[in-house]
CSV table of C-alpha atoms in Angstrom, one decimal:
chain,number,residue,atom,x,y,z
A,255,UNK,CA,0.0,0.0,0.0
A,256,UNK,CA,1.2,3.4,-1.2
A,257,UNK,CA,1.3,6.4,1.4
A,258,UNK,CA,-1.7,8.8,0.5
A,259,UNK,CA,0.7,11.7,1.5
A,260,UNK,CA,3.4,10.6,-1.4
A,261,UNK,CA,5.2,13.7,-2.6
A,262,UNK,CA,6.7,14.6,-5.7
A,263,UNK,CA,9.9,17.1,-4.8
A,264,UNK,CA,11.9,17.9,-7.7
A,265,UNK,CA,14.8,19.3,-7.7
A,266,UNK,CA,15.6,22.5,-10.7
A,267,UNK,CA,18.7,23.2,-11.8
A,268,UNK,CA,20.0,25.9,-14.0
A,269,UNK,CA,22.1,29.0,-14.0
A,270,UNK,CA,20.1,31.5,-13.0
A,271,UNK,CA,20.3,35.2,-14.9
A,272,UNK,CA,19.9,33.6,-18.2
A,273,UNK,CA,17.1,31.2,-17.2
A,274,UNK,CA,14.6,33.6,-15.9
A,275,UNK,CA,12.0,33.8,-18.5
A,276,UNK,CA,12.2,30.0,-17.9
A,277,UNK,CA,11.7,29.0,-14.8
A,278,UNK,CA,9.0,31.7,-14.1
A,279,UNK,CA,6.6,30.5,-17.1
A,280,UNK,CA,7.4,26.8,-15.5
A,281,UNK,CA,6.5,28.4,-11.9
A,282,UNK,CA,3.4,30.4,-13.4
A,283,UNK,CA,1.7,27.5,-15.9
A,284,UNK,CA,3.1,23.9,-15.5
A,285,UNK,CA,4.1,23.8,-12.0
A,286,UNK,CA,0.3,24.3,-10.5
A,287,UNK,CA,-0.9,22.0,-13.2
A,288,UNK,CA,1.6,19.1,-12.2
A,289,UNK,CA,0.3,20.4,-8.6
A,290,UNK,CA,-3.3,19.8,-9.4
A,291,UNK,CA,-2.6,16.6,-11.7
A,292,UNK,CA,-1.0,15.1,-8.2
A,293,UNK,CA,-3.5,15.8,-5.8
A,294,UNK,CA,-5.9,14.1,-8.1
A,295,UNK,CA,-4.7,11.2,-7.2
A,296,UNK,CA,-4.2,11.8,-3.4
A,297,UNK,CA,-0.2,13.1,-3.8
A,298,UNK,CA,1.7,16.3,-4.1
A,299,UNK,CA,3.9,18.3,-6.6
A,300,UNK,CA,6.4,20.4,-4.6
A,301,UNK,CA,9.3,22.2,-7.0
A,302,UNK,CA,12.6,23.1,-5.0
A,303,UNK,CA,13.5,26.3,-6.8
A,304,UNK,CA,16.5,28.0,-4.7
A,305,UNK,CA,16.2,31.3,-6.0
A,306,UNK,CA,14.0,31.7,-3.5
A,307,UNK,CA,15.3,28.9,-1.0
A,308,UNK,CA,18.5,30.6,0.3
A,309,UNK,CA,18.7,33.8,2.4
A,310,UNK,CA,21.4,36.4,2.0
A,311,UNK,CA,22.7,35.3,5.2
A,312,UNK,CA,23.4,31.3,4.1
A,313,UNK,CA,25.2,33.0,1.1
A,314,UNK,CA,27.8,34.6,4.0
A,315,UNK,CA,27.8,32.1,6.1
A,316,UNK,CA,29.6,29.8,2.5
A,317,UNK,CA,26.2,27.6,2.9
A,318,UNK,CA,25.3,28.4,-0.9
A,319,UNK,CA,26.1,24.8,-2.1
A,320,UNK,CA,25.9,22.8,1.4
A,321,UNK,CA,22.4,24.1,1.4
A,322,UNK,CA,21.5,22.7,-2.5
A,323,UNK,CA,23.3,19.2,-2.5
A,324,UNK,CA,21.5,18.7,0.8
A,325,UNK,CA,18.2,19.6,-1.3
A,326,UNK,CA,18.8,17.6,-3.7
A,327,UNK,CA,19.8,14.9,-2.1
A,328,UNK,CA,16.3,15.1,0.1
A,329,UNK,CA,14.6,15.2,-3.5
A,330,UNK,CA,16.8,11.8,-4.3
A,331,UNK,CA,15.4,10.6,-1.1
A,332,UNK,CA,11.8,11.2,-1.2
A,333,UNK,CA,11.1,11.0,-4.7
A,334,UNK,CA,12.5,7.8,-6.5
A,335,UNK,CA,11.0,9.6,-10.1
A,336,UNK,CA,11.0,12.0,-10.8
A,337,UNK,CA,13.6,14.1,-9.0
A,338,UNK,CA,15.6,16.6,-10.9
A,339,UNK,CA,15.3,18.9,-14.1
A,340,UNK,CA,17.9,20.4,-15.8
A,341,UNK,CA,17.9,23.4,-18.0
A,342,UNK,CA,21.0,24.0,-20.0
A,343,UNK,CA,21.8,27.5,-21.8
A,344,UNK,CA,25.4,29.1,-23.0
A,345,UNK,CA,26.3,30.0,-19.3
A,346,UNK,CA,28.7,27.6,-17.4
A,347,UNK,CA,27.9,29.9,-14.5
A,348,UNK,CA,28.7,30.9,-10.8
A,349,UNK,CA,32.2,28.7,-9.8
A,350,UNK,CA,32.0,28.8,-5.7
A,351,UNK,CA,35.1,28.1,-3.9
A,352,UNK,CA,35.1,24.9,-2.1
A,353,UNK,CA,33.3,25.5,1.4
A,354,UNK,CA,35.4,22.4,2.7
A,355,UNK,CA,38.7,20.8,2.1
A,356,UNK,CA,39.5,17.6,3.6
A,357,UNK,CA,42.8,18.4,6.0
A,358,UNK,CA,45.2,16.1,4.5
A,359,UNK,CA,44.6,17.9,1.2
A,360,UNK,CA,44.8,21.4,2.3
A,361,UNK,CA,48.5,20.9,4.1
A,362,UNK,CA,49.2,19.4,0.6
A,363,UNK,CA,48.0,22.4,-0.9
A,364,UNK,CA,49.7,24.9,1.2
A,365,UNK,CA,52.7,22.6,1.1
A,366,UNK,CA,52.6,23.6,-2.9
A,367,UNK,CA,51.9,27.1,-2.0
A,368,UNK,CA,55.0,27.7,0.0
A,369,UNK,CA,57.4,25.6,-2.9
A,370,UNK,CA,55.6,27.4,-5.5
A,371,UNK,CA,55.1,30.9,-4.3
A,372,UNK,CA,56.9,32.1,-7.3
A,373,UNK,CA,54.1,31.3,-9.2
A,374,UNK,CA,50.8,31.3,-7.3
A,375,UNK,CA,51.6,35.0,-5.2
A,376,UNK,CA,51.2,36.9,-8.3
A,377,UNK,CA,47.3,36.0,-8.3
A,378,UNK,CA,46.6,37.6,-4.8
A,379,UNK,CA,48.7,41.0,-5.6
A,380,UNK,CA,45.6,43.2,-5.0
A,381,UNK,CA,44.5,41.1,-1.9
A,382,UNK,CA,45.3,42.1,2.0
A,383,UNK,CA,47.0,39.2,1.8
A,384,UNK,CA,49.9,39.2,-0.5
A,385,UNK,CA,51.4,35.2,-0.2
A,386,UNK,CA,48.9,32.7,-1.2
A,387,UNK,CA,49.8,30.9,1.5
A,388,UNK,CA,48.3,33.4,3.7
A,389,UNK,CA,45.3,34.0,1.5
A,390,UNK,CA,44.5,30.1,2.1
A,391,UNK,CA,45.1,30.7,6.2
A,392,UNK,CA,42.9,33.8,6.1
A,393,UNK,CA,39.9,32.2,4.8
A,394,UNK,CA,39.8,28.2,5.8
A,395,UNK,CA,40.1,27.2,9.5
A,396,UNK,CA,40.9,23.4,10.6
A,397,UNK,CA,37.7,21.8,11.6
A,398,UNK,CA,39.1,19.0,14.1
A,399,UNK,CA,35.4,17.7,14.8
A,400,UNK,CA,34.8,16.5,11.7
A,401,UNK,CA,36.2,12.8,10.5
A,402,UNK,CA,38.4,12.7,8.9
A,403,UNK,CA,39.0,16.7,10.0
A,404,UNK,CA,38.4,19.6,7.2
A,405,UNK,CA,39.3,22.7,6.4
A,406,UNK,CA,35.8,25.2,6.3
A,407,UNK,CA,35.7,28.6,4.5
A,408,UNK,CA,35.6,31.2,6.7
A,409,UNK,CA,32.4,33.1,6.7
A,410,UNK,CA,32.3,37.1,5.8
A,411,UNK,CA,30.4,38.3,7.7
A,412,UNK,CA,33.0,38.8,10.4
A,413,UNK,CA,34.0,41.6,7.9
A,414,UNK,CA,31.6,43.9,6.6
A,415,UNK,CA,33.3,45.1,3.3
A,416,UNK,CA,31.9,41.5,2.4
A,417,UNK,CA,28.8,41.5,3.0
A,418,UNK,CA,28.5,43.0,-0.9
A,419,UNK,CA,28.8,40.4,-3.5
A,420,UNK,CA,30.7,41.9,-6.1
A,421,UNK,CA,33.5,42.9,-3.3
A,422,UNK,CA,33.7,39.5,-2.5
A,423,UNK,CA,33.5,38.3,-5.8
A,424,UNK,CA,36.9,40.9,-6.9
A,425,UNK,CA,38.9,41.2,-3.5
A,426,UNK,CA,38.5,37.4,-2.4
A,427,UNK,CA,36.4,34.9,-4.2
A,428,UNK,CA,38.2,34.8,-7.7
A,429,UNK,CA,41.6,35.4,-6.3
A,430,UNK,CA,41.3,32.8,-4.2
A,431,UNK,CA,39.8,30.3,-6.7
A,432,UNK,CA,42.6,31.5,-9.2
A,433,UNK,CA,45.1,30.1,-6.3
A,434,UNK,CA,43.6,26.7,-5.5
A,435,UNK,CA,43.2,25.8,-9.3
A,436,UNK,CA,46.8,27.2,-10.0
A,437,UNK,CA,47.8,24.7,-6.6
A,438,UNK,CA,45.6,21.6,-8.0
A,439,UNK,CA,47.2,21.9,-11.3
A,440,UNK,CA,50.8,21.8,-9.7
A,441,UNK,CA,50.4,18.9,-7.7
A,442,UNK,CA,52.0,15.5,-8.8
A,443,UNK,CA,49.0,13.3,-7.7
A,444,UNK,CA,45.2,13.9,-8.9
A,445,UNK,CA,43.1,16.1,-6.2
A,446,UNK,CA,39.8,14.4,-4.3
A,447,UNK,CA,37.7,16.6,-6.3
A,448,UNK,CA,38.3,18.1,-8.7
A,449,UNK,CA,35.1,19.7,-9.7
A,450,UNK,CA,35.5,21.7,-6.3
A,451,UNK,CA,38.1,23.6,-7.6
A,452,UNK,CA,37.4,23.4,-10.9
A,453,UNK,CA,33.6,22.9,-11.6
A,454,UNK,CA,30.3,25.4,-11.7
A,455,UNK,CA,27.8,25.2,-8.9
A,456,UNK,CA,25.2,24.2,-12.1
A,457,UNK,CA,27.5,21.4,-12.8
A,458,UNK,CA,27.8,20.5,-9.5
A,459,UNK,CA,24.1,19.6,-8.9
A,460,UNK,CA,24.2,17.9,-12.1
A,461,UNK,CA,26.5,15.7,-11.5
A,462,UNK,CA,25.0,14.6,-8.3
A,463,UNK,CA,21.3,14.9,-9.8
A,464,UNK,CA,22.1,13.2,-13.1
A,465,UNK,CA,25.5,11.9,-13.7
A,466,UNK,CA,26.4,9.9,-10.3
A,467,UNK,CA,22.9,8.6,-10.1
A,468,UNK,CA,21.9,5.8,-11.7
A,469,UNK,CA,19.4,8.1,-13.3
A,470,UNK,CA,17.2,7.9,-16.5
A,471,UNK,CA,14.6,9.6,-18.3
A,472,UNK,CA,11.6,9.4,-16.0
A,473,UNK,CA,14.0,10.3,-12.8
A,474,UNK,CA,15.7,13.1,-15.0
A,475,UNK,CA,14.2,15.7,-17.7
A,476,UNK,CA,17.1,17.3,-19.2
A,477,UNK,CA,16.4,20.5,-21.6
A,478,UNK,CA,18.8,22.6,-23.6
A,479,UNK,CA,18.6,26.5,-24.8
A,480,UNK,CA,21.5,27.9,-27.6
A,481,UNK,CA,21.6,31.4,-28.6
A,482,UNK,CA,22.1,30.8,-32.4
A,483,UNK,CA,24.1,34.2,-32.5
A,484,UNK,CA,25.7,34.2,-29.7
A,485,UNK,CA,28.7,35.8,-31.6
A,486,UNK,CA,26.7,39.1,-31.9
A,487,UNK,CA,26.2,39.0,-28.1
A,488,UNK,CA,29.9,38.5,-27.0
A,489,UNK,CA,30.8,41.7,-29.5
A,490,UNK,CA,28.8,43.8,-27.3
A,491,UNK,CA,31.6,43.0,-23.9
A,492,UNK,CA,33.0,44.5,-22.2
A,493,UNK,CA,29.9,46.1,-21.1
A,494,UNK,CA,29.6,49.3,-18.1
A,495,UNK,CA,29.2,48.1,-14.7
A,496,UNK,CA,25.7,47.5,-13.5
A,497,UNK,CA,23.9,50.2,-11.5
A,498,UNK,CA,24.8,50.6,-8.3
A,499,UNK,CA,22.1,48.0,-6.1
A,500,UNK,CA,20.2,47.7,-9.1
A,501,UNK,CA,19.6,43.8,-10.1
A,502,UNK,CA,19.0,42.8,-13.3
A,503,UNK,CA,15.2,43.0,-13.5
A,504,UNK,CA,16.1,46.8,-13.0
A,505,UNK,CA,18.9,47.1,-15.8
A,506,UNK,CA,16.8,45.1,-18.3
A,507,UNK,CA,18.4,41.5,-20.1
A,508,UNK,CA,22.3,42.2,-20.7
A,509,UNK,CA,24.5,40.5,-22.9
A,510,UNK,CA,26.8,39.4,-19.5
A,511,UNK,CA,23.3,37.4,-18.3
A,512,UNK,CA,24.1,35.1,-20.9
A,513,UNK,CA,27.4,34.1,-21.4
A,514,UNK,CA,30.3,33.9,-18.8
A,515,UNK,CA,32.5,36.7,-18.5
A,516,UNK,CA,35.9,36.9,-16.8
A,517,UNK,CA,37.3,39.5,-14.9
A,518,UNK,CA,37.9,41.5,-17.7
A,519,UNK,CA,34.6,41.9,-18.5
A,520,UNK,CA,35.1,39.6,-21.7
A,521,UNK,CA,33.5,36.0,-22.9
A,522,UNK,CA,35.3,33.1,-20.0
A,523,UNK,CA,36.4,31.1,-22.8
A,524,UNK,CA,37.4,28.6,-20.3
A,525,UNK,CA,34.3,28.6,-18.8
A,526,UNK,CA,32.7,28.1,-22.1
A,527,UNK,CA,34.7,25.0,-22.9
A,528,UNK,CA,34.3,23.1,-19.7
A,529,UNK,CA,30.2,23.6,-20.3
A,530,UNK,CA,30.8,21.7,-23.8
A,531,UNK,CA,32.7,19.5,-22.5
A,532,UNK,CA,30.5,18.2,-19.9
A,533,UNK,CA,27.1,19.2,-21.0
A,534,UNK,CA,26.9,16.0,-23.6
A,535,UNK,CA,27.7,13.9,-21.0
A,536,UNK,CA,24.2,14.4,-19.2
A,537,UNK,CA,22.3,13.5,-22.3
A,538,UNK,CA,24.4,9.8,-22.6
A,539,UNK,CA,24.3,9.1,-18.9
A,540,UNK,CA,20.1,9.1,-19.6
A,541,UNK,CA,20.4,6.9,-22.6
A,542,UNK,CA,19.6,10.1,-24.9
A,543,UNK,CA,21.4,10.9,-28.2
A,544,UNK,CA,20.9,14.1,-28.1
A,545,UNK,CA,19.3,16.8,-25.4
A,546,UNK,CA,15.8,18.3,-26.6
A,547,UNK,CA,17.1,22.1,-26.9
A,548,UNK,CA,15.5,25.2,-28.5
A,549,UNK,CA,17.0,27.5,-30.9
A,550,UNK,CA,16.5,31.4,-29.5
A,551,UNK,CA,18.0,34.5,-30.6
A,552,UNK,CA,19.6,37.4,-29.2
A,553,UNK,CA,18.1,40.7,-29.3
A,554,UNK,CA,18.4,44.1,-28.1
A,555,UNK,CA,15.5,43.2,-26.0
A,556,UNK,CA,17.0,39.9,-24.6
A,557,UNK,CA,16.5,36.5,-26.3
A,558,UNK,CA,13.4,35.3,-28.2
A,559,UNK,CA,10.9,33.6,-25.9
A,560,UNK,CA,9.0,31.8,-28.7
A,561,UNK,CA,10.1,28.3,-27.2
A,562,UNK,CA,8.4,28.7,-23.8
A,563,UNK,CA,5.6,28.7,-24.6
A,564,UNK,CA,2.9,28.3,-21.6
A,565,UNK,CA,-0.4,25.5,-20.9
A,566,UNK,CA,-3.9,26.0,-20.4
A,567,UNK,CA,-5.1,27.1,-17.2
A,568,UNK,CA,-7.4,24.4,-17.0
A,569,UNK,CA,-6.3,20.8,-15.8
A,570,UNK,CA,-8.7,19.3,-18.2
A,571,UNK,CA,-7.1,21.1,-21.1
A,572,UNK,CA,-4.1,19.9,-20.4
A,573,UNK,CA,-4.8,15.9,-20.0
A,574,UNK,CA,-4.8,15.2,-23.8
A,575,UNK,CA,-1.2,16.1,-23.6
A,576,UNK,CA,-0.2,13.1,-21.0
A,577,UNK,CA,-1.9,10.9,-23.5
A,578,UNK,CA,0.6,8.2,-26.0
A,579,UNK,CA,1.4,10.0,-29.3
A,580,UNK,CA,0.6,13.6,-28.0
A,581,UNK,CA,2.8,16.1,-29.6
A,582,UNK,CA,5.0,18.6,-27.2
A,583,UNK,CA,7.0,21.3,-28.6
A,584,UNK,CA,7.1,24.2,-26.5
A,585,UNK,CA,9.1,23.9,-23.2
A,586,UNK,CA,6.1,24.2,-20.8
A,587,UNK,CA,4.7,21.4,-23.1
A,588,UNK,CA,7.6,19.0,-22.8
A,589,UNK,CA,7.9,19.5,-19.3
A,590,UNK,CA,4.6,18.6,-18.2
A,591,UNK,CA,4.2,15.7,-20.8
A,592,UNK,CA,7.5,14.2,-19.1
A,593,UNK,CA,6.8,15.3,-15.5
A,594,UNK,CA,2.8,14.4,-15.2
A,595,UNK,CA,3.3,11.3,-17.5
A,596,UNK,CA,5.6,10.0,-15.1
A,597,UNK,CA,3.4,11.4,-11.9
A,598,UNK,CA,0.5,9.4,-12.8
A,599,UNK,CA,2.3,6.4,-13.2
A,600,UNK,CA,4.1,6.3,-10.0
A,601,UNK,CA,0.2,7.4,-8.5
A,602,UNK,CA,-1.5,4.0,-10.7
A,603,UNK,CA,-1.1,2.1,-7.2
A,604,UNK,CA,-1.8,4.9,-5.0
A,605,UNK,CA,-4.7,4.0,-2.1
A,606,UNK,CA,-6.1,6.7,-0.3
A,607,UNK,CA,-6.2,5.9,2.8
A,608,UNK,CA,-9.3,6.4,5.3
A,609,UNK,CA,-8.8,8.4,8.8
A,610,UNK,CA,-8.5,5.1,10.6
A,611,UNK,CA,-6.0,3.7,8.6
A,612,UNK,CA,-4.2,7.4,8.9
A,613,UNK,CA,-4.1,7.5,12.2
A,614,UNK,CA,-2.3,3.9,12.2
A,615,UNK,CA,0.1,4.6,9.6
A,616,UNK,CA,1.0,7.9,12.1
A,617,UNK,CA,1.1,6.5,14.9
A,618,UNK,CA,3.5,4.1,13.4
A,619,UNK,CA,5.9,6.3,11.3
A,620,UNK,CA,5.9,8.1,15.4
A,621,UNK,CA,6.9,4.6,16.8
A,622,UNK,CA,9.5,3.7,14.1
A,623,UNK,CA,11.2,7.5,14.3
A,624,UNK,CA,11.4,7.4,18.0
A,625,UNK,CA,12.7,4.3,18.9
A,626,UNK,CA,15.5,4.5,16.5
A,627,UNK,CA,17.1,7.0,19.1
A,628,UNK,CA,15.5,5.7,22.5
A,629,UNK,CA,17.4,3.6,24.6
A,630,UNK,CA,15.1,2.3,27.7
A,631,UNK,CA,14.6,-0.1,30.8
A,632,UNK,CA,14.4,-3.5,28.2
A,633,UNK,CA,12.5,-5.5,30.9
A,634,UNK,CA,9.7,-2.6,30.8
A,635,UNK,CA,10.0,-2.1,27.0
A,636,UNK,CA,9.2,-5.8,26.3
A,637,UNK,CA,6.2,-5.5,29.1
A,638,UNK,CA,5.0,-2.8,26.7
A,639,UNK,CA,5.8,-4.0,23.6
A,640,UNK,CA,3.5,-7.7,25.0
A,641,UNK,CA,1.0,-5.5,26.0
A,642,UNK,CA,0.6,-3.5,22.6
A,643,UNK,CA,1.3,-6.5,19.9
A,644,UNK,CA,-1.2,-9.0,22.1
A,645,UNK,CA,-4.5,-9.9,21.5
A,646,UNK,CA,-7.2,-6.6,22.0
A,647,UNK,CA,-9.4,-8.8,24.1
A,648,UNK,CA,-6.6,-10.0,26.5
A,649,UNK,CA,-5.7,-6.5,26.6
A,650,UNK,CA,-9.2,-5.5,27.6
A,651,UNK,CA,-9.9,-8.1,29.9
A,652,UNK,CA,-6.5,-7.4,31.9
A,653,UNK,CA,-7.6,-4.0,32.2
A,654,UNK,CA,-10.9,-4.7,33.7
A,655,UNK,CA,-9.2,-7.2,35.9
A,656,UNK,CA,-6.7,-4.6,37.3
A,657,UNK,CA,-9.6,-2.1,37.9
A,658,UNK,CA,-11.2,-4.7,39.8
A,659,UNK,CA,-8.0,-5.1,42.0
């Protein structure tokens, strides 16, 4: 017997400046539908989109990506199918610096630092710190509690210049990613990870969503976006700096929203080449030849949105789509052809259950949660545990007796 109170949680990943337009029309037209389509049949849709998820102060504390591999690892968890989308543009996206190092790879590392110094100081010349060595000391500190013990990213809040992204992001964050990658490189023997030093926080949920899992179609619905001239866009860099505390909404769709930029303000060719290089591999690890992706084109205005599309605000409107042979072709189309087909057939051997049986099922899911941590009197816990499996009558009988005595 299936739970009544099965949920759906799945898990979006994208970049996020150039997938806007995206995830909103998902949000606004085929996320309540999948909602509706679930609860239909006794079960709920719940989306985990982070833009919303993570509060400014997680983002100082270094919680960003501790906070979305623990999401989706929940989603994993909860949700055999289906668990994760993926939404692929031109943007390799926002590289985070590792919030933890295990300890015997950090003394490697600063090892490399001090024998090396000739080439890895020259990345942190405009930092307070002018040794990399230092730079490292500055911002990780030894956690001997964990096993085996790590080295955790400092968080900024201890200093308020900071607490403003694009400081951070100048003074600190690319510096210091500049350093570890330069310190990975020179080491004779492969890293742990190398994706920590190396690898997007978009590719990072990917991997873990798609490529580690033994995933396939129904757990994972990978889509793909390419700007078809996306030459004419990286012509238009280096662009002015944003307004001050203006976000993007304000300045309208920029050319930088869409592609990576380094430092310079110019296309991150590098960053560009790791996303080719990985992004096929999420279409083979699902059995796919190819990724369903959209052509769109860059405009003054931003990109064409001609592929969204958007669904019928009525459920019924929206069923025919679900059924074998229906066409899809706009995203919000494919997405909840793949998402509710897959959503009804997990919910075939759903039973409702009544308040009786609810109660039961509670009481039990209490029992099983508790006891896993309760340590007791055992000669009083098997009194109870007689008293509770035996027969009802028994049970009533005894308790009659004892009021008589």
């Amino acid at each position: 017997m299936t739970d009544y109170t099965k949920v759906f949680r799945l898990f979006i990943s994208s970049t996020f400046s150039d997938m806007t337009a995206e995830r909103n029309a998902l949000q606004h037209y085929v996320f309540p539908r999948l909602n509706e389509l679930a609860a239909q049949m006794g079960a709920r849709f719940v989306p985990i989109d982070l833009r919303w998820g993570i509060r400014p102060e997680a983002g100082l504390d270094q919680r960003t990506m501790p906070i979305c591999l623990k999401e989706l690892r929940r989603c994993q968890q909860l949700t055999p199918r289906p668990n994760f989308l993926v939404l692929l543009g031109d943007r390799y996206g926002w590289q985070p610096l590792p919030s933890a190092i295990e300890a015997n790879e950090f003394s490697r590392l600063l090892q490399v630092a001090r024998e090396h110094a000739e080439v890895v100081d020259p990345l942190v010349q405009h930092c307070d710190q002018r040794s990399a060595e230092k730079l490292l000391g500055r911002w990780y500190f030894e956690d001997r509690n964990a096993c085996p013990p790590h080295f955790l990213l400092r968080t900024r809040e201890a200093d308020e210049r900071y607490a403003d992204n694009d400081t951070w992001s100048h003074s600190v964050e690319r510096p210091l990613l500049a350093v570890l990658r330069s310190l990975a490189e020179l080491l004779h023997e492969p890293v742990g990870d190398d994706l920590m030093y190396f690898g997007s926080a978009t590719h990072q949920e990917i991997r873990a969503g798609a490529l580690d899992a033994a995933s396939h179609e129904e757990q994972v619905v990978a889509l793909g976006r390419t700007i078809t001239n996306v030459s004419e866009l990286k012509s238009l860099l280096p662009l002015p700096p944003r307004k001050q505390g203006a976000g993007t909404n304000d300045d309208g769709p920029r050319a930088d929203d869409y592609v990576d930029i380094n430092k310079a303000g110019l296309h991150d060719k590098d960053a560009h080449d790791r996303l080719k290089e990985w992004a096929g591999l999420v279409g083979s690890s699902l059995g796919l030849p190819e990724l369903r992706t959209w052509p769109v084109t860059w405009t003054k205005g931003g990109i064409t949105t001609d592929h969204i599309g958007e669904l019928d605000p009525k459920l019924e409107a929206c069923m025919p789509l679900l059924e074998p042979g229906a066409s899809a072709n706009t995203l919000c189309e494919v997405v909840w052809q793949r998402l509710g087909r897959t959503i009804r057939a997990e919910c075939a051997g759903l039973v409702v259950l009544d308040d009786l049986e609810r109660t039961g099922q509670a009481h039990s899911a209490f029992r099983s949660e508790k006891s896993a941590v309760f340590v007791g009197r055992q000669k009083e816990l098997d009194v109870l545990r007689d008293y509770l499996c035996g027969d009802s009558s028994q049970q009533a009988n005894g308790s009659a007796a004892d009021r008589a005595d």
